[in-house]
mmCIF file of C-alpha atoms in Angstrom:
data_model
loop_
_atom_site.group_PDB
_atom_site.id
_atom_site.type_symbol
_atom_site.label_atom_id
_atom_site.label_comp_id
_atom_site.label_asym_id
_atom_site.label_seq_id
_atom_site.Cartn_x
_atom_site.Cartn_y
_atom_site.Cartn_z
ATOM 1 C CA MET A 1 -17.926 -6.316 -19.441
ATOM 2 C CA ASP A 2 -18.064 -2.943 -20.684
ATOM 3 C CA PHE A 3 -14.501 -1.031 -19.446
ATOM 4 C CA THR A 4 -16.079 1.808 -21.034
ATOM 5 C CA PRO A 5 -14.923 4.917 -18.332
ATOM 6 C CA THR A 6 -18.428 7.073 -16.883
ATOM 7 C CA GLU A 7 -18.754 10.664 -17.091
ATOM 8 C CA GLU A 8 -16.999 10.892 -13.232
ATOM 9 C CA GLN A 9 -14.661 8.338 -13.905
ATOM 10 C CA ALA A 10 -13.158 9.921 -17.642
ATOM 11 C CA ALA A 11 -12.915 13.686 -15.633
ATOM 12 C CA VAL A 12 -10.464 12.109 -12.350
ATOM 13 C CA GLN A 13 -8.609 10.831 -15.424
ATOM 14 C CA GLU A 14 -8.058 13.862 -17.212
ATOM 15 C CA LEU A 15 -7.768 15.694 -14.849
ATOM 16 C CA ALA A 16 -5.104 13.199 -13.243
ATOM 17 C CA ALA A 17 -3.713 13.113 -16.533
ATOM 18 C CA ARG A 18 -2.993 17.538 -15.959
ATOM 19 C CA ILE A 19 -1.729 17.302 -12.842
ATOM 20 C CA PHE A 20 0.696 14.789 -13.498
ATOM 21 C CA GLY A 21 1.895 16.282 -16.532
ATOM 22 C CA ASP A 22 1.948 19.866 -15.376
ATOM 23 C CA LEU A 23 3.864 19.312 -12.168
ATOM 24 C CA SER A 24 5.775 15.678 -12.824
ATOM 25 C CA THR A 25 8.594 16.878 -15.034
ATOM 26 C CA HIS A 26 11.718 15.515 -15.709
ATOM 27 C CA GLU A 27 13.537 18.699 -14.247
ATOM 28 C CA ARG A 28 11.137 18.374 -10.673
ATOM 29 C CA LEU A 29 11.898 14.146 -10.946
ATOM 30 C CA ALA A 30 15.847 14.921 -10.821
ATOM 31 C CA ALA A 31 15.685 17.552 -8.598
ATOM 32 C CA ALA A 32 13.781 15.584 -5.968
ATOM 33 C CA GLY A 33 15.984 12.777 -5.901
ATOM 34 C CA THR A 34 14.618 9.065 -4.164
ATOM 35 C CA GLY A 35 11.727 11.350 -1.851
ATOM 36 C CA THR A 36 8.617 12.601 -2.446
ATOM 37 C CA ASP A 37 7.059 15.346 -4.560
ATOM 38 C CA ALA A 38 5.492 17.788 -1.118
ATOM 39 C CA GLU A 39 3.695 20.098 -3.740
ATOM 40 C CA LEU A 40 2.898 17.314 -6.338
ATOM 41 C CA TRP A 41 0.520 15.574 -3.209
ATOM 42 C CA LYS A 42 -0.583 18.635 -2.446
ATOM 43 C CA ALA A 43 -1.893 19.494 -5.380
ATOM 44 C CA LEU A 44 -3.157 15.973 -5.979
ATOM 45 C CA CYS A 45 -4.854 16.094 -2.478
ATOM 46 C CA GLY A 46 -6.444 19.998 -3.020
ATOM 47 C CA ALA A 47 -7.959 19.299 -6.240
ATOM 48 C CA GLY A 48 -9.556 15.911 -4.811
ATOM 49 C CA LEU A 49 -8.489 13.369 -6.616
ATOM 50 C CA VAL A 50 -7.814 11.042 -3.386
ATOM 51 C CA ALA A 51 -11.636 11.760 -1.991
ATOM 52 C CA ALA A 52 -12.804 10.849 -5.240
ATOM 53 C CA VAL A 53 -11.911 7.305 -5.372
ATOM 54 C CA GLU A 54 -14.817 6.874 -3.167
ATOM 55 C CA GLU A 55 -16.903 7.925 -5.662
ATOM 56 C CA VAL A 56 -15.336 6.431 -8.545
ATOM 57 C CA GLY A 57 -14.009 3.097 -7.375
ATOM 58 C CA LEU A 58 -11.369 1.397 -8.404
ATOM 59 C CA LEU A 59 -12.065 1.011 -12.302
ATOM 60 C CA GLY A 60 -10.822 5.315 -11.613
ATOM 61 C CA LEU A 61 -8.342 4.920 -9.834
ATOM 62 C CA VAL A 62 -6.738 2.166 -12.057
ATOM 63 C CA LEU A 63 -7.486 5.525 -14.900
ATOM 64 C CA ALA A 64 -5.558 7.572 -12.623
ATOM 65 C CA LEU A 65 -2.169 5.561 -11.717
ATOM 66 C CA GLU A 66 -1.968 4.720 -15.397
ATOM 67 C CA GLU A 67 -1.992 8.410 -15.437
ATOM 68 C CA GLN A 68 1.020 8.818 -12.844
ATOM 69 C CA GLY A 69 2.530 6.054 -13.927
ATOM 70 C CA ARG A 70 3.403 7.816 -17.419
ATOM 71 C CA THR A 71 5.451 10.301 -15.305
ATOM 72 C CA THR A 72 6.849 8.330 -12.551
ATOM 73 C CA ALA A 73 5.397 10.606 -10.392
ATOM 74 C CA GLN A 74 6.900 10.396 -6.587
ATOM 75 C CA VAL A 75 3.844 10.634 -4.650
ATOM 76 C CA PRO A 76 2.264 8.197 -2.472
ATOM 77 C CA PHE A 77 -1.215 8.018 -4.295
ATOM 78 C CA ALA A 78 -1.678 4.226 -5.132
ATOM 79 C CA ALA A 79 -0.324 3.349 -1.738
ATOM 80 C CA SER A 80 -3.182 5.671 0.285
ATOM 81 C CA CYS A 81 -5.895 5.019 -1.919
ATOM 82 C CA VAL A 82 -5.698 1.517 -1.921
ATOM 83 C CA TYR A 83 -4.925 0.675 1.876
ATOM 84 C CA GLY A 84 -6.683 3.586 3.504
ATOM 85 C CA VAL A 85 -9.145 5.212 1.133
ATOM 86 C CA LEU A 86 -10.830 1.566 -0.469
ATOM 87 C CA ALA A 87 -9.812 -0.226 2.463
ATOM 88 C CA LEU A 88 -11.864 1.429 5.628
ATOM 89 C CA THR A 89 -14.378 2.295 3.265
ATOM 90 C CA THR A 90 -15.169 -1.087 2.598
ATOM 91 C CA HIS A 91 -14.182 -2.418 5.632
ATOM 92 C CA GLY A 92 -13.845 -0.392 8.281
ATOM 93 C CA THR A 93 -16.321 0.883 11.088
ATOM 94 C CA ALA A 94 -18.405 4.278 11.280
ATOM 95 C CA GLU A 95 -16.446 5.060 12.996
ATOM 96 C CA GLN A 96 -13.204 4.555 11.507
ATOM 97 C CA ARG A 97 -14.933 6.080 8.602
ATOM 98 C CA GLY A 98 -15.193 9.402 10.690
ATOM 99 C CA ARG A 99 -12.161 9.768 12.206
ATOM 100 C CA LEU A 100 -9.724 8.943 9.492
ATOM 101 C CA LEU A 101 -11.164 9.249 5.494
ATOM 102 C CA PRO A 102 -11.300 13.425 6.471
ATOM 103 C CA ALA A 103 -7.445 13.662 6.996
ATOM 104 C CA LEU A 104 -6.702 11.005 3.852
ATOM 105 C CA ARG A 105 -8.580 13.148 1.394
ATOM 106 C CA ASP A 106 -6.754 16.399 1.926
ATOM 107 C CA GLY A 107 -2.938 14.726 2.463
ATOM 108 C CA THR A 108 -2.104 15.079 5.827
ATOM 109 C CA ALA A 109 -2.932 11.350 7.218
ATOM 110 C CA VAL A 110 -1.411 8.959 4.638
ATOM 111 C CA VAL A 111 -1.937 4.843 4.659
ATOM 112 C CA THR A 112 0.351 2.714 3.660
ATOM 113 C CA GLY A 113 0.543 -1.100 3.824
ATOM 114 C CA ALA A 114 2.715 -4.082 5.042
ATOM 115 C CA PHE A 115 1.717 -6.487 2.392
ATOM 116 C CA PRO A 116 1.325 -9.642 1.170
ATOM 117 C CA ALA A 117 1.244 -11.460 4.480
ATOM 118 C CA ARG A 118 4.684 -13.673 5.097
ATOM 119 C CA ALA A 119 4.298 -16.376 7.648
ATOM 120 C CA GLY A 120 5.873 -16.189 11.244
ATOM 121 C CA ARG A 121 6.035 -12.207 10.308
ATOM 122 C CA VAL A 122 3.678 -10.376 12.502
ATOM 123 C CA ARG A 123 1.366 -11.606 15.197
ATOM 124 C CA ALA A 124 -0.833 -10.092 17.635
ATOM 125 C CA THR A 125 -2.447 -10.667 20.506
ATOM 126 C CA GLY A 126 -5.687 -10.448 22.207
ATOM 127 C CA ASP A 127 -4.809 -7.125 23.348
ATOM 128 C CA GLY A 128 -4.677 -5.867 20.477
ATOM 129 C CA GLU A 129 -0.454 -5.167 19.780
ATOM 130 C CA LEU A 130 1.421 -6.235 17.319
ATOM 131 C CA SER A 131 5.378 -7.443 17.246
ATOM 132 C CA GLY A 132 7.053 -8.210 14.300
ATOM 133 C CA VAL A 133 9.399 -7.523 11.378
ATOM 134 C CA VAL A 134 8.559 -6.311 7.566
ATOM 135 C CA PRO A 135 11.527 -5.867 5.979
ATOM 136 C CA LEU A 136 9.800 -3.686 3.168
ATOM 137 C CA VAL A 137 6.417 -1.426 2.709
ATOM 138 C CA PRO A 138 6.300 1.971 0.444
ATOM 139 C CA TRP A 139 6.070 4.692 1.022
ATOM 140 C CA LEU A 140 6.929 4.669 4.476
ATOM 141 C CA ARG A 141 8.814 7.720 5.136
ATOM 142 C CA ASP A 142 5.271 8.998 3.845
ATOM 143 C CA ALA A 143 3.229 7.196 6.138
ATOM 144 C CA THR A 144 0.917 8.670 9.256
ATOM 145 C CA HIS A 145 -0.463 4.726 9.793
ATOM 146 C CA VAL A 146 0.430 1.219 8.097
ATOM 147 C CA LEU A 147 -2.161 -1.748 7.641
ATOM 148 C CA VAL A 148 -0.470 -4.748 8.398
ATOM 149 C CA PRO A 149 -1.994 -8.467 8.130
ATOM 150 C CA ASP A 150 -0.806 -10.361 11.180
ATOM 151 C CA THR A 151 -0.505 -14.475 10.324
ATOM 152 C CA GLU A 152 -3.687 -14.950 10.652
ATOM 153 C CA HIS A 153 -4.551 -12.997 7.811
ATOM 154 C CA ALA A 154 -6.565 -10.424 10.337
ATOM 155 C CA LEU A 155 -6.134 -6.496 9.065
ATOM 156 C CA TRP A 156 -5.184 -4.134 11.835
ATOM 157 C CA LEU A 157 -4.295 -0.184 11.833
ATOM 158 C CA VAL A 158 -1.031 1.098 13.746
ATOM 159 C CA ARG A 159 0.596 5.056 14.030
ATOM 160 C CA VAL A 160 3.659 4.839 12.186
ATOM 161 C CA THR A 161 5.053 6.745 15.568
ATOM 162 C CA ASP A 162 3.730 3.890 17.286
ATOM 163 C CA ALA A 163 6.107 1.284 15.518
ATOM 164 C CA GLY A 164 9.962 1.791 14.424
ATOM 165 C CA ALA A 165 10.494 2.647 10.979
ATOM 166 C CA GLU A 166 14.021 2.492 9.365
ATOM 167 C CA PRO A 167 14.509 4.293 5.296
ATOM 168 C CA LEU A 168 15.762 1.823 2.877
ATOM 169 C CA GLU A 169 16.130 2.613 -0.696
ATOM 170 C CA THR A 170 14.480 0.597 -3.030
ATOM 171 C CA THR A 171 14.669 0.360 -7.419
ATOM 172 C CA ALA A 172 12.557 2.742 -7.833
ATOM 173 C CA PRO A 173 12.178 5.729 -5.272
ATOM 174 C CA TRP A 174 9.194 4.682 -3.235
ATOM 175 C CA SER A 175 10.339 6.345 0.098
ATOM 176 C CA ALA A 176 9.916 2.538 1.472
ATOM 177 C CA GLY A 177 11.418 1.457 4.810
ATOM 178 C CA ARG A 178 11.585 -1.226 6.930
ATOM 179 C CA LEU A 179 8.780 -1.307 10.082
ATOM 180 C CA ALA A 180 9.542 -3.120 13.509
ATOM 181 C CA LEU A 181 6.382 -3.987 15.346
ATOM 182 C CA ASP A 182 7.394 -4.384 19.348
ATOM 183 C CA ARG A 183 3.522 -4.695 21.119
ATOM 184 C CA ALA A 184 2.658 -1.827 18.599
ATOM 185 C CA PRO A 185 -1.105 -0.654 20.092
ATOM 186 C CA ALA A 186 -3.287 -1.877 17.149
ATOM 187 C CA GLU A 187 -6.827 -1.381 15.767
ATOM 188 C CA ARG A 188 -8.613 -3.981 13.685
ATOM 189 C CA VAL A 189 -9.739 -3.387 10.658
ATOM 190 C CA GLY A 190 -12.866 -5.975 8.663
ATOM 191 C CA GLY A 191 -13.382 -9.133 9.316
ATOM 192 C CA ALA A 192 -12.412 -12.187 7.865
ATOM 193 C CA ALA A 193 -12.245 -11.609 4.177
ATOM 194 C CA ALA A 194 -10.757 -7.700 4.375
ATOM 195 C CA TYR A 195 -7.298 -9.141 3.588
ATOM 196 C CA GLU A 196 -8.123 -10.898 0.246
ATOM 197 C CA ASP A 197 -10.694 -8.219 -0.773
ATOM 198 C CA VAL A 198 -7.761 -5.223 -0.118
ATOM 199 C CA LEU A 199 -4.722 -7.951 -1.359
ATOM 200 C CA ALA A 200 -6.494 -8.405 -4.691
ATOM 201 C CA THR A 201 -7.700 -4.559 -5.009
ATOM 202 C CA ALA A 202 -3.811 -3.457 -3.662
ATOM 203 C CA ARG A 203 -2.776 -5.848 -7.132
ATOM 204 C CA THR A 204 -5.716 -4.228 -9.257
ATOM 205 C CA ALA A 205 -4.487 -0.565 -8.297
ATOM 206 C CA PHE A 206 -0.461 -1.593 -8.794
ATOM 207 C CA THR A 207 -1.084 -3.319 -12.184
ATOM 208 C CA GLY A 208 -2.803 0.048 -13.172
ATOM 209 C CA LEU A 209 0.361 1.906 -12.385
ATOM 210 C CA GLN A 210 2.337 -0.422 -14.308
ATOM 211 C CA ALA A 211 0.388 0.017 -16.864
ATOM 212 C CA GLY A 212 0.801 3.764 -17.186
ATOM 213 C CA VAL A 213 4.718 3.175 -16.725
ATOM 214 C CA CYS A 214 5.521 0.890 -19.667
ATOM 215 C CA ALA A 215 2.872 3.179 -22.255
ATOM 216 C CA GLY A 216 4.664 6.218 -20.952
ATOM 217 C CA SER A 217 8.350 3.571 -21.892
ATOM 218 C CA LEU A 218 6.986 2.840 -24.855
ATOM 219 C CA ALA A 219 6.076 6.065 -26.324
ATOM 220 C CA ARG A 220 9.486 7.574 -24.868
ATOM 221 C CA ALA A 221 10.787 5.095 -27.694
ATOM 222 C CA VAL A 222 8.144 5.945 -30.331
ATOM 223 C CA HIS A 223 9.357 9.648 -30.254
ATOM 224 C CA HIS A 224 13.388 8.523 -30.271
ATOM 225 C CA THR A 225 12.264 6.152 -33.022
ATOM 226 C CA THR A 226 10.824 8.587 -35.355
ATOM 227 C CA THR A 227 13.098 11.128 -34.674
ATOM 228 C CA ARG A 228 16.121 9.596 -34.865
ATOM 229 C CA GLU A 229 17.720 8.546 -37.855
ATOM 230 C CA GLN A 230 20.605 6.146 -38.678
ATOM 231 C CA PHE A 231 22.330 5.620 -42.427
ATOM 232 C CA GLY A 232 19.537 8.629 -43.676
ATOM 233 C CA ARG A 233 16.259 7.675 -42.243
ATOM 234 C CA PRO A 234 14.618 6.781 -39.166
ATOM 235 C CA LEU A 235 14.899 4.280 -36.579
ATOM 236 C CA SER A 236 11.231 3.460 -36.534
ATOM 237 C CA THR A 237 11.557 2.264 -40.717
ATOM 238 C CA ASN A 238 13.854 -0.742 -39.730
ATOM 239 C CA GLN A 239 11.774 -3.628 -39.210
ATOM 240 C CA GLY A 240 13.570 -5.729 -36.065
ATOM 241 C CA VAL A 241 12.062 -1.663 -34.489
ATOM 242 C CA LEU A 242 8.687 -2.597 -35.400
ATOM 243 C CA LEU A 243 8.710 -5.663 -34.525
ATOM 244 C CA ARG A 244 9.680 -4.978 -30.708
ATOM 245 C CA ALA A 245 7.638 -1.737 -30.269
ATOM 246 C CA ALA A 246 4.431 -3.857 -31.914
ATOM 247 C CA ASP A 247 5.018 -6.734 -29.315
ATOM 248 C CA ALA A 248 6.188 -3.980 -26.398
ATOM 249 C CA TYR A 249 2.284 -2.487 -28.091
ATOM 250 C CA MET A 250 0.185 -5.571 -27.192
ATOM 251 C CA ASP A 251 1.793 -6.526 -23.852
ATOM 252 C CA THR A 252 1.399 -2.937 -22.565
ATOM 253 C CA GLU A 253 -2.255 -3.012 -23.517
ATOM 254 C CA ALA A 254 -3.148 -6.781 -22.358
ATOM 255 C CA ILE A 255 -1.442 -4.948 -18.703
ATOM 256 C CA ARG A 256 -4.023 -2.566 -19.243
ATOM 257 C CA VAL A 257 -7.210 -4.721 -19.956
ATOM 258 C CA THR A 258 -7.143 -7.130 -17.304
ATOM 259 C CA ALA A 259 -6.867 -4.518 -14.409
ATOM 260 C CA TYR A 260 -9.930 -2.855 -16.465
ATOM 261 C CA GLU A 261 -11.417 -6.009 -16.067
ATOM 262 C CA ALA A 262 -10.772 -6.639 -12.532
ATOM 263 C CA ALA A 263 -11.260 -3.099 -11.397
ATOM 264 C CA TRP A 264 -14.830 -3.251 -12.894
ATOM 265 C CA ARG A 265 -15.761 -6.295 -11.273
ATOM 266 C CA ARG A 266 -14.662 -5.342 -8.048
ATOM 267 C CA ASP A 267 -16.600 -2.315 -8.755
ATOM 268 C CA GLU A 268 -19.714 -4.455 -9.681
ATOM 269 C CA GLY A 269 -19.398 -6.686 -6.774
ATOM 270 C CA LEU A 270 -18.026 -9.583 -9.071
ATOM 271 C CA ARG A 271 -15.684 -12.082 -7.951
ATOM 272 C CA TYR A 272 -12.269 -10.965 -8.748
ATOM 273 C CA GLY A 273 -9.618 -12.491 -7.283
ATOM 274 C CA THR A 274 -8.369 -14.064 -9.965
ATOM 275 C CA HIS A 275 -9.218 -11.963 -11.924
ATOM 276 C CA ALA A 276 -6.629 -9.716 -9.845
ATOM 277 C CA LEU A 277 -3.310 -12.362 -10.111
ATOM 278 C CA THR A 278 -4.190 -12.514 -13.605
ATOM 279 C CA ALA A 279 -3.426 -8.706 -14.322
ATOM 280 C CA ALA A 280 -0.704 -9.494 -11.412
ATOM 281 C CA TRP A 281 0.674 -11.114 -13.478
ATOM 282 C CA TRP A 282 0.502 -9.579 -17.050
ATOM 283 C CA ALA A 283 2.474 -7.018 -15.114
ATOM 284 C CA SER A 284 5.244 -8.606 -13.490
ATOM 285 C CA GLU A 285 5.623 -10.397 -16.907
ATOM 286 C CA ALA A 286 5.215 -8.501 -19.951
ATOM 287 C CA GLY A 287 5.800 -5.331 -17.687
ATOM 288 C CA THR A 288 9.473 -6.425 -17.142
ATOM 289 C CA ARG A 289 9.673 -6.768 -21.397
ATOM 290 C CA VAL A 290 8.178 -3.741 -22.110
ATOM 291 C CA VAL A 291 10.548 -1.344 -20.206
ATOM 292 C CA HIS A 292 13.703 -3.486 -21.229
ATOM 293 C CA ALA A 293 12.377 -2.964 -24.629
ATOM 294 C CA GLY A 294 11.921 0.369 -24.080
ATOM 295 C CA GLN A 295 15.531 1.048 -23.317
ATOM 296 C CA HIS A 296 16.408 -1.043 -26.023
ATOM 297 C CA LEU A 297 15.138 0.872 -27.837
ATOM 298 C CA HIS A 298 17.062 3.879 -26.961
ATOM 299 C CA GLY A 299 20.119 1.992 -27.825
ATOM 300 C CA GLY A 300 23.225 3.761 -26.166
ATOM 301 C CA LEU A 301 21.075 6.550 -25.201
ATOM 302 C CA GLY A 302 19.696 3.817 -22.899
ATOM 303 C CA ALA A 303 22.117 2.516 -21.024
ATOM 304 C CA ASP A 304 22.167 6.410 -19.625
ATOM 305 C CA VAL A 305 20.985 6.518 -16.012
ATOM 306 C CA GLU A 306 20.043 10.007 -16.032
ATOM 307 C CA HIS A 307 17.813 9.489 -19.007
ATOM 308 C CA PRO A 308 13.838 9.973 -18.719
ATOM 309 C CA VAL A 309 13.546 6.294 -20.084
ATOM 310 C CA HIS A 310 15.637 4.895 -17.497
ATOM 311 C CA ARG A 311 13.522 5.833 -14.851
ATOM 312 C CA HIS A 312 10.475 3.997 -16.112
ATOM 313 C CA PHE A 313 13.165 0.913 -16.506
ATOM 314 C CA LEU A 314 13.394 1.123 -12.672
ATOM 315 C CA TRP A 315 9.579 1.225 -11.318
ATOM 316 C CA GLY A 316 8.343 -1.425 -14.204
ATOM 317 C CA ARG A 317 11.780 -3.321 -11.990
ATOM 318 C CA GLN A 318 10.065 -2.577 -8.796
ATOM 319 C CA LEU A 319 6.468 -2.794 -9.597
ATOM 320 C CA ASP A 320 7.720 -6.958 -11.142
ATOM 321 C CA ALA A 321 8.728 -6.995 -7.564
ATOM 322 C CA TYR A 322 6.473 -5.773 -5.511
ATOM 323 C CA LEU A 323 3.774 -7.728 -7.206
ATOM 324 C CA GLY A 324 5.614 -11.144 -7.303
ATOM 325 C CA CYS A 325 7.677 -13.266 -9.732
ATOM 326 C CA GLY A 326 5.110 -14.777 -12.613
ATOM 327 C CA SER A 327 5.872 -18.352 -11.457
ATOM 328 C CA GLU A 328 4.767 -17.673 -8.315
ATOM 329 C CA LEU A 329 1.638 -15.478 -9.174
ATOM 330 C CA LEU A 330 0.960 -18.629 -11.280
ATOM 331 C CA ALA A 331 1.101 -20.636 -8.360
ATOM 332 C CA GLU A 332 -1.172 -19.224 -6.357
ATOM 333 C CA LEU A 333 -3.658 -18.688 -9.444
ATOM 334 C CA GLY A 334 -3.631 -22.473 -10.287
ATOM 335 C CA GLU A 335 -4.686 -22.632 -6.270
ATOM 336 C CA LEU A 336 -7.671 -19.810 -6.758
ATOM 337 C CA ILE A 337 -8.768 -21.537 -9.437
ATOM 338 C CA VAL A 338 -9.269 -24.855 -7.991
ATOM 339 C CA ALA A 339 -10.473 -23.780 -4.855
ATOM 340 C CA GLU A 340 -13.642 -21.715 -6.915
ATOM 341 C CA ARG A 341 -14.359 -23.922 -9.026
ATOM 342 C CA THR A 342 -14.600 -26.089 -5.680
ATOM 343 C CA SER A 343 -17.176 -23.739 -4.498
ATOM 344 C CA ILE A 344 -19.141 -23.141 -7.642
ATOM 345 C CA GLY A 345 -19.230 -27.113 -7.158
ATOM 346 C CA GLY A 346 -21.132 -26.801 -3.446
ATOM 347 C CA ALA A 347 -18.596 -26.642 -1.106
ATOM 348 C CA ALA A 348 -17.388 -23.194 0.806
ATOM 349 C CA ARG A 349 -16.741 -19.844 -0.449
ATOM 350 C CA PRO A 350 -13.175 -19.785 -0.169
ATOM 351 C CA ALA A 351 -10.934 -16.910 1.446
ATOM 352 C CA GLY A 352 -9.267 -16.535 -2.048
ATOM 353 C CA ALA A 353 -12.423 -16.184 -3.593
ATOM 354 C CA ALA A 354 -12.780 -11.894 -3.108
ATOM 355 C CA GLY A 355 -15.284 -10.010 -4.194
ATOM 356 C CA GLY A 356 -18.014 -9.217 -2.368
ATOM 357 C CA GLU A 357 -21.086 -10.070 -0.995
ATOM 358 C CA ALA A 358 -22.358 -10.282 -4.470
ATOM 359 C CA ALA A 359 -20.021 -12.651 -5.819
ATOM 360 C CA GLU A 360 -22.849 -15.788 -6.770
ATOM 361 C CA ARG A 361 -23.892 -13.273 -9.424
ATOM 362 C CA SER A 362 -19.918 -14.049 -11.340
ATOM 363 C CA ALA A 363 -21.877 -16.785 -13.132
ATOM 364 C CA GLY A 364 -24.084 -14.744 -15.528
ATOM 365 C CA ALA A 365 -20.998 -12.092 -15.971
ATOM 366 C CA GLU A 366 -18.387 -14.131 -18.239
ATOM 367 C CA GLY A 367 -18.782 -14.127 -22.118
ATOM 368 C CA GLY A 368 -20.332 -10.737 -22.310
ATOM 369 C CA GLU A 369 -19.183 -8.312 -24.765
ATOM 370 C CA VAL A 370 -15.872 -6.470 -24.582
ATOM 371 C CA THR A 371 -16.299 -2.395 -24.871
ATOM 372 C CA GLY A 372 -14.732 0.771 -24.242
ATOM 373 C CA ARG A 373 -10.650 0.665 -23.963
ATOM 374 C CA ALA A 374 -10.303 -2.881 -24.439
ATOM 375 C CA GLU A 375 -10.947 -2.453 -28.195
ATOM 376 C CA GLN A 376 -7.621 -0.656 -28.702
ATOM 377 C CA VAL A 377 -5.761 -4.017 -28.241
ATOM 378 C CA THR A 378 -6.795 -3.855 -32.164
ATOM 379 C CA GLY A 379 -4.509 -2.286 -34.583
ATOM 380 C CA ALA A 380 -1.240 -2.252 -32.552
ATOM 381 C CA GLU A 381 1.420 -2.072 -35.805
ATOM 382 C CA GLY A 382 -0.809 0.819 -37.231
ATOM 383 C CA VAL A 383 -0.476 3.282 -33.687
ATOM 384 C CA ALA A 384 2.847 2.443 -32.062
ATOM 385 C CA MET A 385 5.226 3.830 -34.443
ATOM 386 C CA THR A 386 3.271 6.640 -35.565
ATOM 387 C CA GLY A 387 4.345 9.235 -33.108
ATOM 388 C CA LYS A 388 1.398 10.538 -33.387
ATOM 389 C CA GLU A 389 -0.869 9.419 -30.747
ATOM 390 C CA GLY A 390 1.573 10.552 -27.340
ATOM 391 C CA VAL A 391 1.193 8.264 -24.496
ATOM 392 C CA GLY A 392 -2.495 7.122 -25.004
ATOM 393 C CA ALA A 393 -1.546 4.762 -28.145
#
């Protein structure tokens, strides 16, 4: 395995970091309230970052989403790229790609997803109509289309104007809504394996977003504890503070590396369903620990809901809820591992083993050398508290 970004992926990450850093400031976020920053979304699409996902793949998207997470930028970047660009590029017909992708690239169309599927939630008829209710869909208030799985895990694309959308406020400002479908016309996207692939892709992408959220929270905590003094010395010289920050750093790196692995495997056409679940578990469990630590290390300031670190706390908790609780993810992971072992033993390939036509090559990919950003897991204590590396620590 080699997680070293390609030249194109590195360029996308650098551009994303510059745009998010320049436009997603604390003052702009405070002014935006709980809505989307339309100017920032226009800048992202105008710079070609949404369109670039088709070329740089899921790993490139994860790198860009890290930069969004560092600043908690309020744009539907992850949703539209995962449920729109990547889903249609991989599973859409030539006609669907030609009709829908141009508007997605320039941001005039936004796709979100009513994921994951729940039993009895959405039903499809033979006439291509959907009925049912999805209680929470992120970025629904910004979307022009919604990718909806039915009870049989078939994927359908629905125009928001053909459905009912009721605004909802969530922990983080995700412009969410409640989706109501009453014989809404829909078009089929992909075949039987499309749902599992899109779900695993979404889990990986939102894990990358969580890695950025945690890195941003930790960077703020490092800055605070190295500049704030107590009894004549910086807070960072206290052993308890050092250990808490070091633990948060290691958790953040675990989230990042598991997201990289799952994304890399998808881009290589390997099995990655279990890897996406592993990444989601780390993002849920460890992500919660990190944003709690970030707030705790700010002391009394961490209780101020208007302080920038509180926004990271809200995003971290929202991503935890969206990805699913740890025990639920572990149960699903265990079932998928058993199914994949059965498949390798000669049975039919399970639906949950997402990864594309080249999945059979996965057996030879285990145990390979890990290079690139994954090496940063080591040396946490030496970096976490210096305050010199910023959010890239």
